[in-house]
XYZ file of C-alpha atoms in Angstrom:
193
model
C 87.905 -35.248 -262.781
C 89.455 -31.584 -263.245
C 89.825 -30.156 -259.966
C 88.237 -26.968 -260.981
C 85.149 -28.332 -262.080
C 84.855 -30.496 -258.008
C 85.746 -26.644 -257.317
C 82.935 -24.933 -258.784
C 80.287 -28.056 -258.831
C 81.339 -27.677 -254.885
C 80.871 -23.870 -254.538
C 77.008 -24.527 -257.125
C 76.227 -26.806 -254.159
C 76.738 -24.627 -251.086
C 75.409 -21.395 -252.793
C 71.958 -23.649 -253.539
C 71.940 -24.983 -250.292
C 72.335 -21.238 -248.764
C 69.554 -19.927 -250.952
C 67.404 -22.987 -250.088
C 68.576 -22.201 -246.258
C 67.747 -18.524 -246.640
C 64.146 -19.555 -248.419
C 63.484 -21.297 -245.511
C 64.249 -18.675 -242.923
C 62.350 -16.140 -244.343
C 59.113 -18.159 -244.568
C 59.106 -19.762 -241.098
C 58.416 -16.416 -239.850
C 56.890 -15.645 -236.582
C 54.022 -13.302 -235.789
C 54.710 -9.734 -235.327
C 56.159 -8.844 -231.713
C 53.943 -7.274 -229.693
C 53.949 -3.705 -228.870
C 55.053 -2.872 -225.332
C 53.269 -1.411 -222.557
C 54.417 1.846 -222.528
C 54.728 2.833 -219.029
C 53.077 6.047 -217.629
C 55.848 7.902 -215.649
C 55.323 10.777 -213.710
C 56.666 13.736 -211.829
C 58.301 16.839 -213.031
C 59.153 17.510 -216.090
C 61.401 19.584 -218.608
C 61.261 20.045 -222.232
C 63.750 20.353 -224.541
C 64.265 21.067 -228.304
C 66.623 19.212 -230.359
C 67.771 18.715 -233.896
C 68.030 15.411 -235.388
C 71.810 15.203 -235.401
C 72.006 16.047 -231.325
C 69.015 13.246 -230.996
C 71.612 11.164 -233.355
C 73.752 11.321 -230.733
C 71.312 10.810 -227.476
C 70.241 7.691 -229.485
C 73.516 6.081 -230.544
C 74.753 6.996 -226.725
C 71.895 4.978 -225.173
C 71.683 2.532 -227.430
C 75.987 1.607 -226.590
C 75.046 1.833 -222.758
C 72.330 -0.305 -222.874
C 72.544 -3.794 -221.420
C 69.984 -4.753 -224.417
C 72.371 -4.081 -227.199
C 75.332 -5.519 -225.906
C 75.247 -8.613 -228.296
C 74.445 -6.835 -231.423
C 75.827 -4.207 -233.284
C 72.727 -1.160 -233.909
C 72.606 2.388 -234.214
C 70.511 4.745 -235.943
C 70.677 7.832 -237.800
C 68.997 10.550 -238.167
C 68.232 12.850 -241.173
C 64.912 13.321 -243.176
C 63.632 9.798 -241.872
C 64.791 7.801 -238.942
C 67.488 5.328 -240.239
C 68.058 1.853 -238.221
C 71.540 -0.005 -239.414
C 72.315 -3.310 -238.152
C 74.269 -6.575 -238.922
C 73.358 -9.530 -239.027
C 74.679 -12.812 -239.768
C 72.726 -15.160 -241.812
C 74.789 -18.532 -242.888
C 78.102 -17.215 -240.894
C 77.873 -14.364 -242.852
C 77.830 -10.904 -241.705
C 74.939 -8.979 -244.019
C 74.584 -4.996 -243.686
C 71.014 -4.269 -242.787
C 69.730 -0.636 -243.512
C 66.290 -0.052 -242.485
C 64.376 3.521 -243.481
C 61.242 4.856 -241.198
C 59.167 7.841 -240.793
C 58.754 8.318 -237.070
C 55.338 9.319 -235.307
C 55.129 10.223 -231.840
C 51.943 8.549 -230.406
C 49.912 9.093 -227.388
C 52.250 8.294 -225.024
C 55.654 9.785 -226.391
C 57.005 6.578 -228.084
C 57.961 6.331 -231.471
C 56.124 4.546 -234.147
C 58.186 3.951 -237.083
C 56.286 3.386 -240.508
C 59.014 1.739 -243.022
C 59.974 3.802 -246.400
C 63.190 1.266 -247.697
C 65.440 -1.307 -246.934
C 68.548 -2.993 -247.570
C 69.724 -6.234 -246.960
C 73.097 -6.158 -248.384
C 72.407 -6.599 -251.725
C 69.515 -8.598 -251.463
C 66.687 -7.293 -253.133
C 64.429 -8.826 -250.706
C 60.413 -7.253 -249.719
C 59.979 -5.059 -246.937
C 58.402 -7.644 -245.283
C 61.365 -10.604 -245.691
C 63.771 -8.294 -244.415
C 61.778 -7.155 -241.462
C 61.675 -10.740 -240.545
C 65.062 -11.411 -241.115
C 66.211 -8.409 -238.591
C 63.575 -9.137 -236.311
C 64.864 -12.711 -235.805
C 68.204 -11.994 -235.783
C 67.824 -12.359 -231.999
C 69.124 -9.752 -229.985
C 67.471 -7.035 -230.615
C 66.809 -4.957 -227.535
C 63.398 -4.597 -225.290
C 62.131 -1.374 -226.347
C 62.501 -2.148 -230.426
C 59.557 -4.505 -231.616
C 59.074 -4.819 -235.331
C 55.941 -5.702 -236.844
C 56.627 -7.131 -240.419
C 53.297 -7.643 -241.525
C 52.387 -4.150 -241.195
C 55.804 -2.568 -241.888
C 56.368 -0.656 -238.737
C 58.947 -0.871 -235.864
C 58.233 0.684 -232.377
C 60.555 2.055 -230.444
C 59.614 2.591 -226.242
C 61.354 5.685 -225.159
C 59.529 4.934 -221.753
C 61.876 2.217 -220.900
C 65.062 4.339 -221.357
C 66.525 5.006 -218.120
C 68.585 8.391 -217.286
C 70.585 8.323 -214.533
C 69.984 12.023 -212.132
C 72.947 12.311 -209.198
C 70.956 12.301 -206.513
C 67.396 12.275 -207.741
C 67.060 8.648 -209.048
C 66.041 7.968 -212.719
C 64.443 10.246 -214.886
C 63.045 8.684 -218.410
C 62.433 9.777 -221.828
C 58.895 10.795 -223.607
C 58.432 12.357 -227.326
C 56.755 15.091 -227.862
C 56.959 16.169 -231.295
C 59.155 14.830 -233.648
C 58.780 16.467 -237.043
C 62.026 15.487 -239.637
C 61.238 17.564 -242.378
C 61.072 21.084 -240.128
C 64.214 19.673 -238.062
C 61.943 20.029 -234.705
C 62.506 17.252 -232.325
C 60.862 18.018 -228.997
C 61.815 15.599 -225.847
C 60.142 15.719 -222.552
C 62.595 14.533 -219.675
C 60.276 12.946 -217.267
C 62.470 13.247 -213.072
C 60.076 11.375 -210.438
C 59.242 13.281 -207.423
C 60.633 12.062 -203.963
């Protein structure tokens, strides 16, 4: 037999069995993760105003520090919607995951994220699939839950912990965050003594 037909009958084989692999990931799916329970801090606290780049920056600098993240590569971008990039490997290979929201603040300073697009490499797989896929990925860290069946990711700004010489910890709440007017409001939340 020619070895270029073994070649490519070879190659036919493993890209079936991938696609018959990848099939099967995407429809043993999990439920969505829960949201967490935002915690109520309190104590003093200070507001500040923002624009999305400088909240670019706060983001993508706790997100490096944080022991969640240390297994998986994340960050996020900001510009007229919130912009989560990832990588993740499915069948040993590395696939670029872009993932499009429009934030909300809710009730308790978090951020609801309500997906707009996605990309999976270049997959052309539903909003849905590729939630999935990300979302069991492993690794992603505490305060990011995605909900695939309803499109949305959650992000707990509660749980972010900023170290204050001499104070102890003060933590993170939302206030407004409105993309299109570039007005990002944060409340630093420093526990009293």
């Amino acid at each position: 037999m020619n070895k270029w037909k073994v070649a490519f009958l070879t190659l036919l084989t493993l890209i079936i069995l991938g696609f018959a692999a990848l099939i099967i990931l995407m429809l043993s799916g999990k439920e969505d993760m829960p949201k967490p329970e935002a915690i109520n801090r309190t104590g003093s606290s200070v507001n500040i105003s923002t624009t999305p780049k400088e909240f670019e920056d706060l983001a993508n600098t706790l997100i490096q520090n944080s022991n969640d993240t240390k297994n998986i590569q994340l960050w996020l971008e900001v510009d007229k919607e919130l912009i989560l990039k990832s990588n993740v490997e499915v069948l040993g290979v590395t696939v670029p995951v872009t993932l499009a929201f429009e934030p909300k603040v809710d009730d308790k300073g978090n951020l609801e994220l309500y997906q707009t697009n996605v990309k999976v490499g270049m997959l052309d797989l539903p909003s849905r699939t590729a939630l999935q896929l990300v979302r069991d990925s492993g690794g992603l860290p505490e305060w990011l839950t995605i909900q695939p069946s309803e499109k949305t990711a959650y992000i707990d700004l509660s749980s972010f912990n900023l170290p204050i010489d001499g104070v102890g910890t003060a933590h993170l709440r939302a206030k407004t965050f409105n993309l299109e007017k570039k007005e990002i409001t944060l409340q630093i939340v420093i526990p009293k003594k």
